[in-house]
Structures are given as C-alpha cells and as structure tokens.
Amino acid sequence: MSDYTLATVAQVAEFDTLIDVRSPAEFAEDHVPGAINCPVLDNDERIRVGTLYKQVSPFAARKLGAVLVARNIARHLDERFSEQPKSWRPLIYCWRGGQRSAAFTHILREIGWPARRLEGGYKSWRQHVLAGIDALAARLSFRVVAGPTGSGKSRLLEALAAQGAQVLPLETLAAHKGSVLGDLPDATQPSQKMFETQLFSALAAFDAARCVYVEAESRRIGALRLPESLNAAMRAAPCLAIDASLPARVDFLLRDYAYLCAADTLHEPLQRLKEWQGRERIARWQRLAADGDFPTLVGELLAEHYDPQYARSQQRNFVSFAQAPHWPVEDLSPGSLQQLAGRILAAALQAA
C-alpha cells in the first residue's frame, strides 16, 4: 500500500517550496537546487543528540531530540511559513527521508497544508544526480575547445554562449581556473557533491539535438574531480584548437590573472611547481615576481612549464585532437574573441 504523504525525485518540480530540514552543515555541502534550509536540528544540536545516542541511550537521545525538533519547527512556522495559504504545497526532505522530515511533514499536514516528504530523502536525490550525469554525458554531443594555457578558452566559451551556443562552463562551476595557479581570490570551490549537482543541472538544461561546447580540462579542476562518464565523453569528442601567439597569451594572462601579480601572492603558488621545475628555476621565478617583471615571468611559465605539459597531454587525452581544426587569433581581447566565436559558429552551421 503506497504512502500518499511521500513524493519521488521525479515529482520535485511539482511543489511550491522545497524544505531541507538537515543541519546547516549538511545543507552547505549540497542540497536540491532551489531548496531552503529549515533545520530541525542545527549543527551543535545534531552533535548533542548523536553523542547522547551513543554515550547514554537511544531513548535519552529521542527525548532531547523531540524537544529541540519541536522548538525549531515552531520557530520556522512562525518566522517563515505563517502567511502561506492553505493551497501551499511544500516538499520536505532530510538525509534519508526519516524522522527529521517525517516530523516536519506531520506538523504541516496537521495544520492543513498538503505537505509531502521526499522518499529516500537527500540520498535519493544524490543517486538521481549521479545517474543523471552518466545518462546525459552519453546522450549529449560535446565540442572540446583546446589550446595552450593563456589562449582565452574560458573567455571564448563566454563569447560562444553570448552568441547562443550551448556551453558547459566547467571552471565557473568549479570556481577555479584549472591550473596549479588557478585558485580564485574571492571564491572557494564548492564541495564535490555540490559541483556534481551543478553539473547535473547544467547538463539537464541542454538540448540534446545541439552540440555543447566545453573547455579541454584534466580530470581534476583544483580540488574537484570530473565525473568519469563526463570525462570519458569529453575525451572522445571532436576538438577545435585555438592558436594564439606567446606574446598574445602573455598579455591575456597579465589581464586575466591581474590579482596574482604581486610577489607575496605568487610565492606559495610557485612553490607548488618545484616538483616539476626544481629549486633553482622556482627561485628565479620568485625573483622575477619580487622585481615586478611579470611579463618575463609569465612568458617563462608558459614556455617552460605549461606548454610542454600541454603538448604531452592533448594527444594522450583527447583522441580526436590530431584532427582538430585550428583557429588562429591575432589577439585575445574581448572583441577579438567575439569575432572568433562568430567564425566558429558560422563554420559549425555550414558543416551541419
């Protein structure tokens, strides 16, 4: 006999409000897109109840938990939901669709709202995300934008998107530029689970009848990993290669990484390259940074570190890279990249 108070992941979009009743720490790690956090136990309360459960007894933990849960639900009702009409349809979930979401749902239904809880809770959503990424990665047609470091690939993707192309902005979703020096100054990377939820949402929004442009990336973007199915689909996809001169790339990186152009900012990131470049070369690059000679520093980083790695990795990782059409670009200014995006899309339309 089915439980009419439950809803499945497939029904999520049918509800007016998604209420995540897990702790703020659980919510921050990942949550169903669009959900609001109304914890029935905050971070400290969850620890208190869990400790009591292990050290005293499940009965003692349930007594304390009931007090805290009732108090928090009452506060949420008063502060956030008291003005909702009787027709309001909320969907509530916790980790596995258990006691936390059941308590919240029961009270809302007793008031008279047609509330439901997500069957399987966040765990079912997580399984939906992982399965969805695998299915969508196999279904979509990707075009991989390749080019050595500093070729403006991410900015080219923005220009392609501005002209109507479907674009998967992996570095934007990962909050990282992808290289060893790719940490952003004003953003931290999301959790792996949040990254995958964002990937799933982006992939699910694409039209499978049209190609999706994506930047050539390694398996890792900073601390995050690409799902294996997406990584495999990208490596099997056709490529297009951006050809820009070393001076143009240096000029572009001096603009794009302007926040790194300070000796104290670069000291630690440059140390990460010691494994590949050795102590003497790192010391030279740190002196260049200390002297403010960033054009020379960036040129040497490209020629001696990034370009050799690029040359080795593209042929190995992208099976169709050898057949990739090459797109020369005179400079990497926004206007030039807009023109390049137009030429790429025009060629794709002609080939279709």
XYZ file of C-alpha atoms in Angstrom:
352
model
C 0.000 0.000 0.000
C 1.552 3.304 -1.092
C 2.094 6.182 1.309
C 0.284 9.248 -0.055
C 2.484 11.541 2.068
C 5.582 10.592 0.036
C 6.830 12.043 -3.263
C 9.578 10.841 -5.586
C 12.544 12.708 -7.030
C 10.690 12.860 -10.348
C 7.962 14.957 -8.668
C 10.229 17.607 -7.126
C 9.262 20.310 -9.647
C 5.560 19.939 -8.767
C 5.921 21.584 -5.332
C 5.823 25.242 -4.344
C 8.668 25.084 -1.809
C 11.463 22.594 -1.186
C 12.393 22.479 2.505
C 15.673 20.890 3.530
C 15.451 20.142 7.255
C 19.018 18.874 7.614
C 21.641 20.788 9.577
C 23.237 23.892 8.031
C 26.499 21.970 7.544
C 24.735 19.238 5.579
C 22.874 21.846 3.519
C 26.087 23.761 2.752
C 27.767 20.629 1.424
C 24.984 20.066 -1.107
C 21.230 20.317 -1.489
C 18.454 20.045 -4.037
C 18.604 23.185 -6.225
C 16.113 25.796 -5.062
C 15.679 24.297 -1.586
C 15.643 26.452 1.544
C 17.259 25.313 4.773
C 14.988 24.995 7.812
C 16.994 22.716 10.102
C 15.112 20.805 12.753
C 18.497 20.378 14.458
C 21.324 22.851 13.954
C 24.961 21.735 13.745
C 25.596 21.742 17.500
C 22.212 20.222 18.354
C 22.771 17.365 15.943
C 26.095 16.604 17.611
C 24.498 16.748 21.068
C 21.745 14.307 20.123
C 24.163 11.971 18.358
C 26.548 11.955 21.311
C 23.707 11.230 23.735
C 22.542 8.381 21.489
C 25.980 6.735 21.582
C 27.039 7.501 25.161
C 23.742 7.228 27.092
C 20.862 5.606 25.197
C 18.644 5.977 22.135
C 15.717 6.806 24.462
C 17.567 9.720 26.076
C 18.573 10.995 22.634
C 14.991 10.850 21.368
C 13.702 12.831 24.351
C 16.223 15.611 23.806
C 15.726 15.443 20.036
C 11.948 15.801 20.378
C 12.324 18.956 22.436
C 14.790 20.531 20.019
C 12.932 19.468 16.876
C 9.580 20.762 18.160
C 11.142 24.062 19.178
C 12.864 24.566 15.825
C 9.813 23.597 13.754
C 7.696 26.058 15.745
C 10.220 28.822 15.047
C 10.284 28.080 11.306
C 6.496 28.062 11.156
C 6.291 31.388 12.922
C 9.102 33.113 11.037
C 8.804 31.699 7.518
C 5.511 29.988 6.780
C 2.728 31.540 8.844
C 1.432 33.557 5.870
C 1.240 30.665 3.425
C -2.267 29.900 2.042
C -3.964 26.558 2.562
C -3.149 25.583 -1.028
C 0.624 25.848 -0.399
C 2.372 22.581 -1.367
C 5.756 22.085 0.326
C 8.096 19.112 -0.128
C 10.290 18.277 2.866
C 13.421 16.185 2.923
C 16.227 15.157 5.276
C 19.134 12.770 4.774
C 17.178 9.548 4.109
C 13.553 10.648 4.411
C 13.400 9.554 8.014
C 12.425 11.070 11.345
C 13.539 14.656 10.760
C 11.492 15.157 7.600
C 8.638 12.986 8.917
C 8.244 15.223 11.975
C 8.169 18.411 9.916
C 5.784 16.934 7.346
C 3.421 15.601 10.034
C 3.047 19.013 11.674
C 2.469 20.786 8.354
C -0.159 18.243 7.356
C -1.876 18.514 10.759
C -2.192 22.249 10.169
C -3.873 21.551 6.850
C -1.197 22.019 4.188
C -0.811 19.163 1.645
C 2.845 18.654 2.563
C 4.830 15.642 1.422
C 8.294 14.339 2.159
C 10.830 13.160 -0.367
C 11.029 9.392 -0.457
C 14.598 8.400 0.348
C 15.470 11.996 1.241
C 18.609 13.726 0.002
C 20.174 10.310 -0.554
C 17.663 9.583 -3.326
C 18.402 12.993 -4.867
C 22.114 12.205 -4.798
C 21.551 8.907 -6.616
C 19.399 10.768 -9.160
C 22.214 13.263 -9.799
C 24.902 10.629 -10.339
C 22.716 8.510 -12.609
C 21.605 11.626 -14.492
C 25.170 12.780 -15.178
C 26.041 9.360 -16.598
C 22.961 9.285 -18.828
C 23.330 12.882 -20.056
C 27.074 12.559 -20.702
C 26.319 9.642 -23.009
C 23.450 11.439 -24.756
C 24.953 14.884 -25.397
C 27.339 15.808 -28.216
C 30.367 17.778 -26.992
C 32.846 20.012 -28.820
C 36.068 20.457 -26.864
C 37.795 23.844 -27.048
C 41.538 23.175 -26.769
C 44.550 25.442 -26.742
C 47.638 26.048 -24.597
C 47.389 27.920 -21.317
C 46.504 31.565 -21.832
C 44.597 31.015 -25.091
C 41.444 32.571 -23.633
C 39.413 29.362 -23.788
C 37.098 30.264 -20.908
C 36.521 33.722 -22.332
C 35.862 32.187 -25.742
C 33.216 29.961 -24.160
C 31.581 33.087 -22.716
C 31.604 34.638 -26.189
C 30.095 31.473 -27.678
C 27.351 31.475 -25.035
C 26.632 35.165 -25.707
C 26.014 34.252 -29.354
C 23.553 31.487 -28.499
C 25.750 28.399 -28.260
C 25.275 25.773 -25.569
C 28.247 25.987 -23.207
C 29.274 23.923 -20.184
C 31.445 26.325 -18.106
C 33.353 23.796 -16.004
C 35.769 26.316 -14.484
C 32.918 28.629 -13.494
C 31.053 25.765 -11.819
C 34.257 24.629 -10.101
C 35.249 28.187 -9.053
C 38.782 27.530 -10.271
C 40.836 28.297 -13.393
C 42.059 24.724 -13.682
C 45.821 25.261 -13.412
C 48.154 24.947 -10.443
C 47.851 28.740 -10.092
C 44.091 28.656 -10.661
C 42.734 29.463 -7.179
C 40.337 32.416 -7.300
C 40.923 35.281 -4.853
C 37.275 35.847 -3.950
C 35.729 32.365 -4.094
C 36.184 28.935 -2.587
C 35.473 25.795 -4.522
C 32.184 24.028 -3.857
C 32.104 20.563 -2.356
C 32.415 17.645 -4.740
C 28.728 16.850 -4.216
C 27.652 20.446 -4.893
C 29.829 20.542 -8.006
C 28.151 17.396 -9.303
C 24.682 18.768 -8.559
C 25.549 21.922 -10.513
C 26.913 19.815 -13.370
C 23.724 17.766 -13.474
C 21.543 20.890 -13.537
C 23.603 22.370 -16.371
C 23.597 19.156 -18.419
C 19.863 18.621 -17.907
C 19.122 22.077 -19.364
C 20.814 21.361 -22.716
C 19.047 20.464 -25.952
C 20.462 17.073 -26.997
C 19.900 17.984 -30.658
C 22.576 20.700 -30.425
C 26.263 20.381 -29.547
C 27.701 21.570 -26.236
C 30.985 23.487 -26.163
C 33.297 22.709 -23.249
C 36.895 23.559 -22.391
C 39.567 20.856 -22.502
C 40.207 20.038 -18.854
C 42.163 17.472 -16.931
C 40.374 15.039 -14.658
C 40.789 17.496 -11.791
C 39.853 21.162 -11.585
C 41.572 22.339 -8.445
C 40.393 20.012 -5.681
C 37.396 18.730 -7.659
C 37.109 15.682 -9.916
C 35.147 15.440 -13.130
C 32.671 12.528 -13.086
C 34.219 9.673 -15.032
C 31.342 9.462 -17.514
C 31.657 13.157 -18.405
C 35.436 12.937 -18.548
C 35.216 9.986 -20.955
C 32.650 11.741 -23.160
C 34.853 14.822 -23.416
C 37.940 12.821 -24.304
C 36.095 11.052 -27.116
C 34.577 14.258 -28.521
C 35.749 16.297 -31.540
C 38.119 19.136 -30.680
C 38.862 22.582 -32.023
C 42.231 24.172 -31.290
C 42.847 27.858 -30.583
C 46.148 29.170 -31.968
C 47.434 32.338 -30.313
C 50.988 33.609 -30.173
C 53.032 33.561 -26.983
C 53.017 37.406 -26.693
C 49.215 37.463 -27.087
C 48.848 34.808 -24.398
C 51.182 36.664 -22.036
C 49.164 39.869 -22.484
C 45.931 37.962 -21.880
C 47.177 36.272 -18.698
C 48.511 39.533 -17.277
C 44.938 40.840 -17.526
C 43.135 37.661 -16.531
C 45.397 36.909 -13.551
C 45.977 40.519 -12.501
C 45.118 39.616 -8.894
C 48.178 37.307 -8.808
C 50.632 39.956 -9.935
C 52.261 40.549 -6.575
C 55.372 38.914 -5.163
C 53.751 37.889 -1.870
C 50.722 36.440 -3.678
C 52.794 34.288 -6.020
C 55.368 32.954 -3.566
C 53.378 29.952 -2.306
C 51.714 29.018 -5.637
C 55.099 28.983 -7.382
C 56.404 26.597 -4.735
C 53.829 24.055 -5.938
C 55.750 23.797 -9.229
C 59.005 22.717 -7.552
C 58.297 19.039 -8.234
C 58.423 19.723 -11.989
C 60.814 22.679 -12.244
C 63.356 22.321 -9.462
C 64.549 24.703 -6.789
C 66.756 26.944 -8.945
C 64.100 27.753 -11.524
C 61.478 28.406 -8.847
C 63.916 30.758 -7.104
C 64.433 32.642 -10.400
C 60.678 32.976 -10.921
C 60.228 34.239 -7.388
C 62.916 36.862 -8.019
C 61.111 37.964 -11.171
C 57.920 38.321 -9.153
C 59.751 40.260 -6.433
C 61.169 42.608 -9.106
C 57.709 43.075 -10.652
C 58.836 41.632 -14.000
C 55.599 39.779 -14.586
C 55.736 39.729 -18.416
C 59.031 37.809 -18.284
C 57.738 35.559 -15.514
C 54.524 34.691 -17.346
C 56.389 34.082 -20.612
C 58.785 31.676 -18.925
C 55.993 29.890 -17.058
C 54.234 29.293 -20.366
C 57.284 28.284 -22.397
C 58.998 26.148 -19.756
C 56.126 24.668 -17.746
C 52.653 24.901 -19.230
C 53.340 24.496 -22.956
C 55.390 21.274 -22.620
C 52.665 19.805 -20.413
C 50.006 20.836 -22.918
C 51.869 19.270 -25.827
C 52.113 15.962 -23.975
C 48.588 15.872 -22.612
C 46.394 16.780 -25.581
C 47.433 13.936 -27.873
C 47.259 11.477 -24.982
C 43.924 12.559 -23.512
C 41.790 13.660 -26.483
C 41.547 11.008 -29.170
C 40.496 13.371 -31.977
C 42.901 16.201 -31.147
C 45.181 15.377 -34.101
C 42.258 16.018 -36.459
C 41.135 19.236 -34.735
C 40.651 22.299 -36.948
C 42.935 25.153 -35.871
C 41.612 28.646 -35.288
C 44.248 31.396 -35.392
C 43.555 34.563 -33.426
C 45.550 37.776 -33.621
C 44.936 38.869 -30.050
C 42.807 37.773 -27.131
C 40.871 40.945 -26.459
C 37.122 40.616 -25.840
C 36.318 41.932 -29.314
C 38.692 39.511 -30.992
C 37.256 36.559 -29.058
C 33.723 37.610 -30.026
C 34.784 37.582 -33.682
C 36.407 34.178 -33.243
C 33.245 32.798 -31.645
C 31.230 34.057 -34.608
C 33.570 32.340 -37.078
C 33.422 29.055 -35.145
C 29.622 29.074 -35.029
C 29.343 30.042 -38.685
C 31.615 27.136 -39.652
C 29.595 24.735 -37.496
C 26.364 25.896 -39.148
C 27.861 25.463 -42.609
C 29.064 21.944 -41.758
C 25.684 20.870 -40.342
